[in-house]
PDB file of C-alpha atoms and ligand atoms in Angstrom:
ATOM      1  CA  MET K  22       0.000   0.000   0.000  1.00 95.00           C
ATOM      2  CA  ASP K  23       1.197   3.525  -0.773  1.00 97.00           C
ATOM      3  CA  ILE K  24       1.013   6.057   2.019  1.00 98.00           C
ATOM      4  CA  THR K  25       0.872   9.574   0.615  1.00 98.00           C
ATOM      5  CA  LEU K  26       0.692  12.986   2.271  1.00 98.00           C
ATOM      6  CA  VAL K  27      -0.917  16.096   0.857  1.00 98.00           C
ATOM      7  CA  GLN K  28      -1.620  19.484   2.328  1.00 98.00           C
ATOM      8  CA  GLY K  29      -5.164  20.572   1.593  1.00 98.00           C
ATOM      9  CA  ASP K  30      -8.876  20.179   2.108  1.00 98.00           C
ATOM     10  CA  ILE K  31     -10.150  16.611   2.329  1.00 98.00           C
ATOM     11  CA  THR K  32     -13.487  17.534   0.722  1.00 98.00           C
ATOM     12  CA  GLU K  33     -11.684  18.288  -2.555  1.00 98.00           C
ATOM     13  CA  GLN K  34     -10.053  14.870  -2.884  1.00 98.00           C
ATOM     14  CA  ARG K  35     -11.046  12.623  -5.787  1.00 98.00           C
ATOM     15  CA  VAL K  36     -10.884   9.310  -3.995  1.00 98.00           C
ATOM     16  CA  ASP K  37     -13.023   6.236  -3.522  1.00 98.00           C
ATOM     17  CA  ALA K  38     -13.672   7.026   0.113  1.00 98.00           C
ATOM     18  CA  LEU K  39     -12.804   9.768   2.539  1.00 98.00           C
ATOM     19  CA  VAL K  40     -12.784   9.408   6.285  1.00 99.00           C
ATOM     20  CA  ASN K  41     -14.689  11.822   8.494  1.00 99.00           C
ATOM     21  CA  ALA K  42     -13.549  12.717  12.018  1.00 99.00           C
ATOM     22  CA  ALA K  43     -17.109  12.586  13.326  1.00 98.00           C
ATOM     23  CA  ASN K  44     -18.637  12.385  16.782  1.00 98.00           C
ATOM     24  CA  SER K  45     -20.823   9.630  18.207  1.00 98.00           C
ATOM     25  CA  SER K  46     -24.063  11.399  17.316  1.00 98.00           C
ATOM     26  CA  LEU K  47     -23.247  11.230  13.562  1.00 98.00           C
ATOM     27  CA  MET K  48     -25.261  14.435  13.292  1.00 98.00           C
ATOM     28  CA  GLY K  49     -22.412  16.688  12.145  1.00 97.00           C
ATOM     29  CA  GLY K  50     -20.271  19.251  13.934  1.00 97.00           C
ATOM     30  CA  GLY K  51     -17.291  21.544  13.291  1.00 98.00           C
ATOM     31  CA  GLY K  52     -13.884  20.873  11.724  1.00 98.00           C
ATOM     32  CA  VAL K  53     -13.679  18.196   9.008  1.00 98.00           C
ATOM     33  CA  ASP K  54     -17.134  16.941   9.947  1.00 98.00           C
ATOM     34  CA  GLY K  55     -18.706  20.351   9.296  1.00 98.00           C
ATOM     35  CA  ALA K  56     -16.866  20.732   5.982  1.00 98.00           C
ATOM     36  CA  ILE K  57     -17.912  17.263   4.778  1.00 98.00           C
ATOM     37  CA  HIS K  58     -21.602  17.780   5.554  1.00 98.00           C
ATOM     38  CA  ARG K  59     -21.562  21.309   4.120  1.00 98.00           C
ATOM     39  CA  ARG K  60     -19.966  20.332   0.831  1.00 98.00           C
ATOM     40  CA  GLY K  61     -21.462  16.863   0.588  1.00 98.00           C
ATOM     41  CA  GLY K  62     -25.038  18.049   1.031  1.00 98.00           C
ATOM     42  CA  PRO K  63     -28.029  16.661   2.938  1.00 98.00           C
ATOM     43  CA  GLU K  64     -27.843  13.085   1.568  1.00 98.00           C
ATOM     44  CA  ILE K  65     -25.019  12.308   3.994  1.00 98.00           C
ATOM     45  CA  LEU K  66     -26.989  13.454   7.040  1.00 98.00           C
ATOM     46  CA  GLU K  67     -30.014  11.540   5.799  1.00 98.00           C
ATOM     47  CA  GLU K  68     -28.030   8.286   5.794  1.00 98.00           C
ATOM     48  CA  CYS K  69     -26.528   9.138   9.174  1.00 98.00           C
ATOM     49  CA  ARG K  70     -30.032   9.569  10.585  1.00 98.00           C
ATOM     50  CA  ALA K  71     -31.020   6.193   9.175  1.00 98.00           C
ATOM     51  CA  LEU K  72     -27.965   4.602  10.826  1.00 98.00           C
ATOM     52  CA  ARG K  73     -28.927   6.183  14.160  1.00 98.00           C
ATOM     53  CA  ALA K  74     -32.442   4.790  13.784  1.00 98.00           C
ATOM     54  CA  SER K  75     -31.187   1.261  13.048  1.00 97.00           C
ATOM     55  CA  GLN K  76     -27.709  -0.104  13.961  1.00 96.00           C
ATOM     56  CA  TYR K  77     -26.508   2.783  16.114  1.00 98.00           C
ATOM     57  CA  GLU K  78     -29.393   3.917  18.288  1.00 97.00           C
ATOM     58  CA  LYS K  79     -26.936   4.960  21.010  1.00 97.00           C
ATOM     59  CA  GLY K  80     -24.521   6.510  18.553  1.00 98.00           C
ATOM     60  CA  LEU K  81     -21.352   5.234  16.906  1.00 98.00           C
ATOM     61  CA  PRO K  82     -18.896   4.165  19.624  1.00 98.00           C
ATOM     62  CA  THR K  83     -15.430   5.744  19.792  1.00 98.00           C
ATOM     63  CA  GLY K  84     -12.914   3.831  17.678  1.00 98.00           C
ATOM     64  CA  GLN K  85     -15.519   2.388  15.298  1.00 98.00           C
ATOM     65  CA  ALA K  86     -16.365   3.289  11.697  1.00 99.00           C
ATOM     66  CA  VAL K  87     -19.360   3.202   9.372  1.00 98.00           C
ATOM     67  CA  ALA K  88     -19.932   4.281   5.759  1.00 98.00           C
ATOM     68  CA  THR K  89     -22.497   6.465   4.017  1.00 98.00           C
ATOM     69  CA  THR K  90     -22.786   7.999   0.580  1.00 98.00           C
ATOM     70  CA  ALA K  91     -20.442  10.927  -0.133  1.00 98.00           C
ATOM     71  CA  GLY K  92     -23.349  12.937  -1.551  1.00 98.00           C
ATOM     72  CA  ARG K  93     -21.997  15.687  -3.800  1.00 98.00           C
ATOM     73  CA  LEU K  94     -18.363  15.207  -2.854  1.00 98.00           C
ATOM     74  CA  PRO K  95     -16.022  13.863  -5.557  1.00 98.00           C
ATOM     75  CA  ALA K  96     -15.840  10.498  -3.792  1.00 98.00           C
ATOM     76  CA  ARG K  97     -18.137   7.496  -3.548  1.00 98.00           C
ATOM     77  CA  TRP K  98     -18.284   7.047   0.191  1.00 98.00           C
ATOM     78  CA  VAL K  99     -17.677   8.815   3.458  1.00 99.00           C
ATOM     79  CA  ILE K 100     -16.421   6.565   6.225  1.00 99.00           C
ATOM     80  CA  HIS K 101     -17.365   8.136   9.547  1.00 99.00           C
ATOM     81  CA  THR K 102     -15.182   7.330  12.517  1.00 99.00           C
ATOM     82  CA  VAL K 103     -15.191   8.692  16.053  1.00 99.00           C
ATOM     83  CA  GLY K 104     -11.821   9.581  17.509  1.00 99.00           C
ATOM     84  CA  PRO K 105     -11.171   9.734  21.241  1.00 98.00           C
ATOM     85  CA  VAL K 106     -10.966  13.076  23.026  1.00 98.00           C
ATOM     86  CA  TYR K 107      -7.338  13.516  24.116  1.00 98.00           C
ATOM     87  CA  ALA K 108      -6.759  13.090  27.846  1.00 98.00           C
ATOM     88  CA  LYS K 109      -3.432  13.551  29.618  1.00 96.00           C
ATOM     89  CA  SER K 110      -4.562  11.350  32.490  1.00 97.00           C
ATOM     90  CA  GLN K 111      -5.483   8.323  30.365  1.00 97.00           C
ATOM     91  CA  ASP K 112      -3.866   6.603  27.389  1.00 98.00           C
ATOM     92  CA  ARG K 113      -6.512   6.356  24.683  1.00 98.00           C
ATOM     93  CA  SER K 114      -4.054   5.577  21.872  1.00 98.00           C
ATOM     94  CA  HIS K 115      -5.660   2.204  21.189  1.00 98.00           C
ATOM     95  CA  LEU K 116      -8.945   3.962  20.402  1.00 98.00           C
ATOM     96  CA  LEU K 117      -7.253   6.332  17.969  1.00 99.00           C
ATOM     97  CA  ALA K 118      -5.449   3.405  16.299  1.00 99.00           C
ATOM     98  CA  SER K 119      -8.782   1.595  16.103  1.00 99.00           C
ATOM     99  CA  CYS K 120     -10.291   4.485  14.078  1.00 99.00           C
ATOM    100  CA  TYR K 121      -7.758   3.851  11.315  1.00 99.00           C
ATOM    101  CA  ALA K 122      -7.916   0.053  11.472  1.00 98.00           C
ATOM    102  CA  GLU K 123     -11.728   0.005  11.458  1.00 99.00           C
ATOM    103  CA  SER K 124     -11.932   2.592   8.661  1.00 99.00           C
ATOM    104  CA  LEU K 125      -9.688   0.396   6.512  1.00 99.00           C
ATOM    105  CA  LYS K 126     -11.907  -2.620   7.265  1.00 98.00           C
ATOM    106  CA  VAL K 127     -14.949  -0.664   6.121  1.00 99.00           C
ATOM    107  CA  ALA K 128     -13.042   0.446   3.008  1.00 99.00           C
ATOM    108  CA  ASP K 129     -12.252  -3.197   2.242  1.00 98.00           C
ATOM    109  CA  SER K 130     -15.881  -4.178   2.660  1.00 98.00           C
ATOM    110  CA  LEU K 131     -16.866  -1.470   0.144  1.00 98.00           C
ATOM    111  CA  GLY K 132     -14.076  -2.276  -2.306  1.00 98.00           C
ATOM    112  CA  ALA K 133     -12.597   1.228  -1.892  1.00 98.00           C
ATOM    113  CA  GLU K 134      -8.983   1.298  -3.065  1.00 98.00           C
ATOM    114  CA  VAL K 135      -7.990   4.927  -2.584  1.00 98.00           C
ATOM    115  CA  VAL K 136      -8.891   6.333   0.805  1.00 99.00           C
ATOM    116  CA  ALA K 137      -8.278   9.836   2.194  1.00 99.00           C
ATOM    117  CA  PHE K 138      -7.800  10.374   5.928  1.00 99.00           C
ATOM    118  CA  PRO K 139      -7.730  13.531   8.044  1.00 99.00           C
ATOM    119  CA  ALA K 140      -5.716  13.725  11.271  1.00 98.00           C
ATOM    120  CA  VAL K 141      -8.456  12.200  13.419  1.00 99.00           C
ATOM    121  CA  SER K 142      -8.720  13.677  16.954  1.00 98.00           C
ATOM    122  CA  ALA K 143      -5.977  16.244  16.265  1.00 98.00           C
ATOM    123  CA  GLY K 144      -8.339  19.257  16.068  1.00 98.00           C
ATOM    124  CA  ILE K 145     -11.265  19.919  18.385  1.00 98.00           C
ATOM    125  CA  TYR K 146     -10.516  16.676  20.287  1.00 98.00           C
ATOM    126  CA  GLY K 147      -7.085  18.035  21.239  1.00 98.00           C
ATOM    127  CA  TRP K 148      -4.678  15.217  20.367  1.00 98.00           C
ATOM    128  CA  PRO K 149      -1.082  16.520  19.952  1.00 98.00           C
ATOM    129  CA  MET K 150      -0.346  16.468  16.211  1.00 98.00           C
ATOM    130  CA  ASP K 151       3.019  14.657  16.402  1.00 98.00           C
ATOM    131  CA  ASP K 152       1.555  11.798  18.386  1.00 98.00           C
ATOM    132  CA  ALA K 153      -1.611  11.682  16.259  1.00 98.00           C
ATOM    133  CA  ALA K 154       0.599  11.405  13.161  1.00 98.00           C
ATOM    134  CA  ARG K 155       2.702   8.604  14.670  1.00 98.00           C
ATOM    135  CA  ILE K 156      -0.372   6.568  15.649  1.00 98.00           C
ATOM    136  CA  ALA K 157      -2.100   7.150  12.290  1.00 98.00           C
ATOM    137  CA  LEU K 158       0.888   6.167  10.171  1.00 98.00           C
ATOM    138  CA  THR K 159       1.940   3.188  12.289  1.00 98.00           C
ATOM    139  CA  THR K 160      -1.561   1.746  12.303  1.00 98.00           C
ATOM    140  CA  VAL K 161      -2.179   2.199   8.591  1.00 98.00           C
ATOM    141  CA  SER K 162       1.240   0.823   7.608  1.00 98.00           C
ATOM    142  CA  GLN K 163       0.665  -2.311   9.697  1.00 97.00           C
ATOM    143  CA  ALA K 164      -2.873  -3.021   8.485  1.00 98.00           C
ATOM    144  CA  SER K 165      -3.679  -5.949   6.284  1.00 97.00           C
ATOM    145  CA  THR K 166      -5.930  -4.388   3.651  1.00 98.00           C
ATOM    146  CA  LYS K 167      -6.758  -4.260  -0.050  1.00 98.00           C
ATOM    147  CA  VAL K 168      -6.571  -0.459  -0.016  1.00 98.00           C
ATOM    148  CA  THR K 169      -3.852   0.587  -2.489  1.00 98.00           C
ATOM    149  CA  GLU K 170      -3.398   4.208  -1.370  1.00 98.00           C
ATOM    150  CA  ALA K 171      -3.931   5.746   2.036  1.00 98.00           C
ATOM    151  CA  ARG K 172      -3.755   9.489   1.479  1.00 98.00           C
ATOM    152  CA  PHE K 173      -3.388  11.715   4.526  1.00 99.00           C
ATOM    153  CA  VAL K 174      -4.867  15.122   3.821  1.00 98.00           C
ATOM    154  CA  LEU K 175      -3.429  17.617   6.244  1.00 98.00           C
ATOM    155  CA  PHE K 176      -4.911  21.006   6.895  1.00 97.00           C
ATOM    156  CA  GLY K 177      -2.047  23.489   7.119  1.00 95.00           C
ATOM    157  CA  ALA K 178       1.742  23.429   6.979  1.00 98.00           C
ATOM    158  CA  ASP K 179       2.263  22.395  10.606  1.00 98.00           C
ATOM    159  CA  ALA K 180       0.088  19.299  10.301  1.00 98.00           C
ATOM    160  CA  TYR K 181       1.788  18.389   7.034  1.00 98.00           C
ATOM    161  CA  ALA K 182       5.253  18.771   8.599  1.00 98.00           C
ATOM    162  CA  ALA K 183       4.278  16.601  11.566  1.00 98.00           C
ATOM    163  CA  PHE K 184       3.129  13.806   9.247  1.00 98.00           C
ATOM    164  CA  GLU K 185       6.221  14.170   7.096  1.00 98.00           C
ATOM    165  CA  ASP K 186       8.470  13.746  10.145  1.00 98.00           C
ATOM    166  CA  ALA K 187       6.460  10.801  11.453  1.00 98.00           C
ATOM    167  CA  LEU K 188       6.571   9.076   8.051  1.00 98.00           C
ATOM    168  CA  ALA K 189      10.339   9.602   7.765  1.00 97.00           C
ATOM    169  CA  ARG K 190      10.778   8.097  11.239  1.00 97.00           C
ATOM    170  CA  LEU K 191       8.590   5.124  10.350  1.00 95.00           C
ATOM    171  CA  ASN K 192      10.593   4.442   7.199  1.00 92.00           C
ATOM    172  CA  ARG K 193      13.854   4.707   9.164  1.00 93.00           C
ATOM    173  CA  ASP K 194      12.887   2.249  11.908  1.00 80.00           C
TER     174      ASP K 194
HETATM  175  N1  AR6 L 224      -9.712  18.917   5.405  1.00 57.45           N
HETATM  176  C1  AR6 L 224      -8.700  18.304   6.043  1.00 57.45           C
HETATM  177  N2  AR6 L 224      -8.433  18.486   7.345  1.00 57.45           N
HETATM  178  C2  AR6 L 224      -9.237  19.339   8.029  1.00 57.45           C
HETATM  179  C3  AR6 L 224     -10.321  20.024   7.438  1.00 57.45           C
HETATM  180  C4  AR6 L 224     -10.547  19.786   6.054  1.00 57.45           C
HETATM  181  N3  AR6 L 224     -11.551  20.381   5.387  1.00 57.45           N
HETATM  182  N4  AR6 L 224     -10.916  20.792   8.392  1.00 57.45           N
HETATM  183  C5  AR6 L 224     -10.227  20.598   9.537  1.00 57.45           C
HETATM  184  N5  AR6 L 224      -9.203  19.738   9.322  1.00 57.45           N
HETATM  185  P1  AR6 L 224     -11.342  18.070  13.722  1.00 57.45           P
HETATM  186  P2  AR6 L 224     -11.410  15.961  15.796  1.00 57.45           P
HETATM  187  C6  AR6 L 224      -8.185  19.217  10.275  1.00 57.45           C
HETATM  188  O1  AR6 L 224     -11.560  19.128  14.750  1.00 57.45           O
HETATM  189  O2  AR6 L 224     -10.259  16.585  16.513  1.00 57.45           O
HETATM  190  C7  AR6 L 224     -16.212  17.947  15.093  1.00 57.45           C
HETATM  191  O3  AR6 L 224     -17.027  18.909  15.655  1.00 57.45           O
HETATM  192  C8  AR6 L 224      -8.010  19.942  11.584  1.00 57.45           C
HETATM  193  O4  AR6 L 224      -7.184  21.087  11.412  1.00 57.45           O
HETATM  194  O5  AR6 L 224     -12.101  18.152  12.458  1.00 57.45           O
HETATM  195  O6  AR6 L 224     -11.406  14.483  15.589  1.00 57.45           O
HETATM  196  C9  AR6 L 224     -16.809  16.559  15.170  1.00 57.45           C
HETATM  197  O7  AR6 L 224     -18.223  16.587  15.020  1.00 57.45           O
HETATM  198  C10 AR6 L 224      -7.339  18.860  12.424  1.00 57.45           C
HETATM  199  O8  AR6 L 224      -5.948  18.794  12.131  1.00 57.45           O
HETATM  200  O9  AR6 L 224     -11.643  16.589  14.326  1.00 57.45           O
HETATM  201  C11 AR6 L 224     -16.411  16.134  16.549  1.00 57.45           C
HETATM  202  O10 AR6 L 224     -17.301  16.636  17.528  1.00 57.45           O
HETATM  203  C12 AR6 L 224      -7.977  17.568  11.927  1.00 57.45           C
HETATM  204  O11 AR6 L 224      -8.564  17.904  10.660  1.00 57.45           O
HETATM  205  C13 AR6 L 224     -15.052  16.740  16.744  1.00 57.45           C
HETATM  206  O12 AR6 L 224     -15.018  17.869  15.869  1.00 57.45           O
HETATM  207  C14 AR6 L 224      -9.061  17.005  12.842  1.00 57.45           C
HETATM  208  O13 AR6 L 224      -9.789  18.074  13.429  1.00 57.45           O
HETATM  209  C15 AR6 L 224     -13.946  15.819  16.305  1.00 57.45           C
HETATM  210  O14 AR6 L 224     -12.700  16.386  16.597  1.00 57.45           O
END
């Protein structure tokens, strides 16, 4: 699998699937989630509502992933995952790793080959970017998947630099 890094807006990516850093409600929010629903249109929220009414009455648990249409975005699917809120007092790394592993499993079940990821939990949920990048890249590189390209779409130069450093370290070790 190729791991690629780009600086930009995930909603502009022409990919099979893009991952949304959602919250358990699946009803939208700020950050990437807000941008995806805004640009993707109401079809995404409609499918999220249907998921809440069926499989996920209590919401999508942290670390899990589920797919919907991508609506008007230039992709086929949005894979919604819920990252953990960062906490200094508790190591929630396994939940952040699970977001990536579960998203790739959903991608495999859909037959999605090119998948775009944001830096899950590294915005409103407060995860330090360097550590978020390390966990994201380690997890994706170790996954057994049919996905051919995992593209990390980083918002801003600092996020891009953090992922670049983490990828260089991964390739060195
Ligand atoms: N494309 C790529 N990356 C983006 C974009 C974009 N359009 N917009 C923001 N980012 P966040 P979280 C970056 O806050 O920390 C929502 O309200 C952003 O700079 O989107 O997992 C949800 O509903 C940061 O580096 O997600 C949840 O309640 C990264 O994406 C909560 O926020 C993730 O930031 C989830 O928080």
